[in-house]
């Protein structure tokens, strides 16, 4: 494959993977696979993959509220918007949280789904996400390229115990966001859950 075309595939593949509104394989696994398969420059893979991933997550956070409007009750949507406003008032704290979350090996699907449903401006979380992903994907790309002996090992690792645990943690975070009564937590300082959120 032409190298320029291979880097375009890295960009589009990372975008597509991070556009999925469910827990899927992380974009770095695709980047490492393409790096090994086509013997690409890891720095150029990083330069193509991270912007693709960022655009994918940005797009996810834009369309997920439309999906939530059809599936989640108006009361729960209003509650999540209330959370979004609260998070929006403390930019540096939310930036620090997003940055640290993006550096950790957790699925950012949960983060962007939560931000989108809560109507948090994507521009508020994109800069720290990009910086965090640049660091975490660089680490995963370089260590992954050395650790993976062939594409079969990489695909096998996608469904490892670590990836299953990461996906489970991501689902728990989404569940916490959806079922926690945020007004009770933020206004009355009381932990409460509401499981009647679906239309």
CSV table of C-alpha atoms in Angstrom, one decimal:
chain,number,residue,atom,x,y,z
A,1,UNK,CA,0.0,0.0,0.0
A,2,UNK,CA,1.1,3.5,-0.8
A,3,UNK,CA,2.5,5.1,2.5
A,4,UNK,CA,0.3,8.2,2.1
A,5,UNK,CA,-2.8,6.1,1.6
A,6,UNK,CA,-1.8,4.0,4.7
A,7,UNK,CA,-1.7,7.1,6.9
A,8,UNK,CA,-5.1,8.2,5.5
A,9,UNK,CA,-6.4,4.7,6.5
A,10,UNK,CA,-4.9,5.3,10.0
A,11,UNK,CA,-6.7,8.6,10.2
A,12,UNK,CA,-10.1,7.3,8.9
A,13,UNK,CA,-9.9,4.1,10.9
A,14,UNK,CA,-9.2,6.0,14.2
A,15,UNK,CA,-12.1,8.3,13.4
A,16,UNK,CA,-14.4,5.5,12.7
A,17,UNK,CA,-13.5,3.5,15.8
A,18,UNK,CA,-14.0,6.5,18.1
A,19,UNK,CA,-17.3,7.4,16.5
A,20,UNK,CA,-18.9,4.2,17.8
A,21,UNK,CA,-21.3,4.9,20.7
A,22,UNK,CA,-20.6,1.6,22.4
A,23,UNK,CA,-17.5,0.1,24.0
A,24,UNK,CA,-15.3,-1.0,21.1
A,25,UNK,CA,-11.6,-1.7,20.6
A,26,UNK,CA,-9.4,1.3,21.4
A,27,UNK,CA,-8.1,3.3,18.4
A,28,UNK,CA,-4.5,2.6,19.4
A,29,UNK,CA,-4.9,-1.2,18.7
A,30,UNK,CA,-5.8,-0.2,15.1
A,31,UNK,CA,-2.8,2.2,14.9
A,32,UNK,CA,-0.4,-0.6,16.1
A,33,UNK,CA,-1.9,-3.1,13.7
A,34,UNK,CA,-1.5,-0.7,10.7
A,35,UNK,CA,2.0,0.3,11.9
A,36,UNK,CA,3.1,-3.3,11.9
A,37,UNK,CA,1.3,-4.4,8.8
A,38,UNK,CA,2.6,-1.6,6.6
A,39,UNK,CA,5.9,-0.9,8.4
A,40,UNK,CA,4.9,2.8,9.0
A,41,UNK,CA,6.7,5.6,10.8
A,42,UNK,CA,5.3,5.5,14.4
A,43,UNK,CA,5.4,9.3,14.7
A,44,UNK,CA,3.4,9.8,11.5
A,45,UNK,CA,0.9,7.1,12.7
A,46,UNK,CA,0.5,9.1,15.9
A,47,UNK,CA,0.1,12.4,13.9
A,48,UNK,CA,-2.6,10.8,11.8
A,49,UNK,CA,-4.3,8.7,14.4
A,50,UNK,CA,-4.8,11.1,17.3
A,51,UNK,CA,-6.5,13.8,15.2
A,52,UNK,CA,-8.8,11.1,13.7
A,53,UNK,CA,-9.6,9.8,17.2
A,54,UNK,CA,-10.3,13.4,18.4
A,55,UNK,CA,-12.6,14.2,15.5
A,56,UNK,CA,-14.4,10.8,16.1
A,57,UNK,CA,-15.0,11.6,19.8
A,58,UNK,CA,-16.0,15.2,19.0
A,59,UNK,CA,-18.6,13.8,16.5
A,60,UNK,CA,-19.8,11.2,19.0
A,61,UNK,CA,-20.4,13.9,21.6
A,62,UNK,CA,-22.5,15.9,19.1
A,63,UNK,CA,-24.8,13.2,17.9
A,64,UNK,CA,-25.2,11.3,21.2
A,65,UNK,CA,-27.7,13.9,22.7
A,66,UNK,CA,-30.1,13.3,19.8
A,67,UNK,CA,-30.0,9.6,20.6
A,68,UNK,CA,-30.5,10.2,24.3
A,69,UNK,CA,-33.5,12.5,23.6
A,70,UNK,CA,-35.3,9.6,21.9
A,71,UNK,CA,-34.3,7.0,24.6
A,72,UNK,CA,-34.1,8.8,28.0
A,73,UNK,CA,-36.9,10.7,29.8
A,74,UNK,CA,-37.1,14.5,29.7
A,75,UNK,CA,-36.4,14.7,33.5
A,76,UNK,CA,-33.2,12.7,33.2
A,77,UNK,CA,-32.0,14.7,30.2
A,78,UNK,CA,-32.7,17.9,32.2
A,79,UNK,CA,-30.8,16.5,35.1
A,80,UNK,CA,-27.8,15.6,32.9
A,81,UNK,CA,-27.8,19.1,31.4
A,82,UNK,CA,-27.7,20.5,35.0
A,83,UNK,CA,-24.6,18.4,35.6
A,84,UNK,CA,-23.1,19.7,32.4
A,85,UNK,CA,-23.6,23.3,33.6
A,86,UNK,CA,-22.0,22.5,36.9
A,87,UNK,CA,-19.0,20.9,35.2
A,88,UNK,CA,-18.8,23.9,32.9
A,89,UNK,CA,-18.4,26.3,35.8
A,90,UNK,CA,-15.0,24.8,36.9
A,91,UNK,CA,-13.1,24.6,33.6
A,92,UNK,CA,-9.6,23.9,35.1
A,93,UNK,CA,-10.9,21.1,37.3
A,94,UNK,CA,-12.8,19.5,34.4
A,95,UNK,CA,-9.8,19.9,32.1
A,96,UNK,CA,-7.6,18.2,34.6
A,97,UNK,CA,-10.1,15.4,35.0
A,98,UNK,CA,-10.5,14.8,31.2
A,99,UNK,CA,-6.7,15.0,30.7
A,100,UNK,CA,-6.0,12.4,33.5
A,101,UNK,CA,-8.9,10.2,32.3
A,102,UNK,CA,-7.6,10.3,28.7
A,103,UNK,CA,-4.1,9.3,29.8
A,104,UNK,CA,-5.4,6.3,31.7
A,105,UNK,CA,-6.1,3.1,29.9
A,106,UNK,CA,-9.9,3.6,30.2
A,107,UNK,CA,-12.3,3.7,27.3
A,108,UNK,CA,-13.1,7.4,26.5
A,109,UNK,CA,-16.4,6.2,25.0
A,110,UNK,CA,-17.9,6.6,28.5
A,111,UNK,CA,-16.4,10.1,28.9
A,112,UNK,CA,-17.7,11.5,25.6
A,113,UNK,CA,-21.1,9.8,25.9
A,114,UNK,CA,-21.5,11.3,29.3
A,115,UNK,CA,-20.4,14.7,28.1
A,116,UNK,CA,-22.7,14.6,25.1
A,117,UNK,CA,-25.8,13.4,27.1
A,118,UNK,CA,-25.0,16.1,29.8
A,119,UNK,CA,-24.8,18.7,27.0
A,120,UNK,CA,-21.3,19.7,27.9
A,121,UNK,CA,-19.7,21.7,25.1
A,122,UNK,CA,-17.3,19.3,23.2
A,123,UNK,CA,-14.9,22.2,22.9
A,124,UNK,CA,-14.6,22.2,26.7
A,125,UNK,CA,-13.2,18.7,26.7
A,126,UNK,CA,-11.5,18.3,23.3
A,127,UNK,CA,-8.2,20.2,24.2
A,128,UNK,CA,-7.3,18.1,27.3
A,129,UNK,CA,-8.5,15.0,25.6
A,130,UNK,CA,-6.2,15.6,22.6
A,131,UNK,CA,-3.2,16.2,24.9
A,132,UNK,CA,-4.0,13.1,27.0
A,133,UNK,CA,-4.5,10.9,24.0
A,134,UNK,CA,-1.3,12.1,22.4
A,135,UNK,CA,0.6,10.9,25.5
A,136,UNK,CA,-1.3,7.6,26.0
A,137,UNK,CA,-1.4,6.7,22.3
A,138,UNK,CA,2.3,7.4,22.0
A,139,UNK,CA,3.0,5.1,24.9
A,140,UNK,CA,0.7,2.4,23.6
A,141,UNK,CA,2.0,2.7,20.0
A,142,UNK,CA,5.6,2.4,20.9
A,143,UNK,CA,5.2,-0.3,23.5
A,144,UNK,CA,2.7,-2.1,21.4
A,145,UNK,CA,4.9,-2.1,18.3
A,146,UNK,CA,7.7,-3.7,20.4
A,147,UNK,CA,5.4,-6.1,22.2
A,148,UNK,CA,3.3,-7.4,19.3
A,149,UNK,CA,5.1,-10.1,17.3
A,150,UNK,CA,2.5,-10.2,14.6
A,151,UNK,CA,-1.0,-9.0,13.8
A,152,UNK,CA,-2.5,-12.2,15.3
A,153,UNK,CA,-1.0,-11.4,18.7
A,154,UNK,CA,-2.5,-7.9,18.5
A,155,UNK,CA,-6.0,-9.1,17.6
A,156,UNK,CA,-5.8,-11.7,20.3
A,157,UNK,CA,-4.8,-9.0,22.8
A,158,UNK,CA,-7.9,-6.9,21.9
A,159,UNK,CA,-10.0,-9.4,23.8
A,160,UNK,CA,-7.7,-9.9,26.7
A,161,UNK,CA,-8.7,-9.7,30.4
A,162,UNK,CA,-7.4,-6.2,30.5
A,163,UNK,CA,-9.6,-5.0,27.6
A,164,UNK,CA,-12.6,-6.7,29.2
A,165,UNK,CA,-12.0,-5.1,32.6
A,166,UNK,CA,-11.5,-1.7,30.8
A,167,UNK,CA,-14.8,-2.1,28.9
A,168,UNK,CA,-16.6,-3.1,32.2
A,169,UNK,CA,-15.2,0.0,34.0
A,170,UNK,CA,-16.4,2.1,31.1
A,171,UNK,CA,-19.9,0.6,31.2
A,172,UNK,CA,-20.0,1.2,35.0
A,173,UNK,CA,-19.1,4.9,34.5
A,174,UNK,CA,-21.9,5.3,32.0
A,175,UNK,CA,-24.3,3.5,34.3
A,176,UNK,CA,-23.3,5.8,37.2
A,177,UNK,CA,-23.9,8.9,35.1
A,178,UNK,CA,-27.3,7.7,33.9
A,179,UNK,CA,-28.7,6.3,37.1
A,180,UNK,CA,-27.3,8.6,39.8
A,181,UNK,CA,-29.7,11.3,40.8
A,182,UNK,CA,-27.4,14.2,40.2
A,183,UNK,CA,-29.7,16.9,41.6
A,184,UNK,CA,-29.8,15.0,44.9
A,185,UNK,CA,-26.0,14.7,44.9
A,186,UNK,CA,-25.2,18.3,43.9
A,187,UNK,CA,-28.0,20.2,45.6
A,188,UNK,CA,-28.8,18.1,48.7
A,189,UNK,CA,-25.4,16.3,49.0
A,190,UNK,CA,-27.2,13.0,49.1
A,191,UNK,CA,-26.4,9.8,47.1
A,192,UNK,CA,-29.6,8.6,45.4
A,193,UNK,CA,-30.3,6.5,42.3
A,194,UNK,CA,-33.2,6.7,39.8
A,195,UNK,CA,-33.6,3.7,37.5
A,196,UNK,CA,-36.7,4.9,35.8
A,197,UNK,CA,-35.0,7.0,33.1
A,198,UNK,CA,-36.2,5.3,29.9
A,199,UNK,CA,-39.1,6.4,27.8
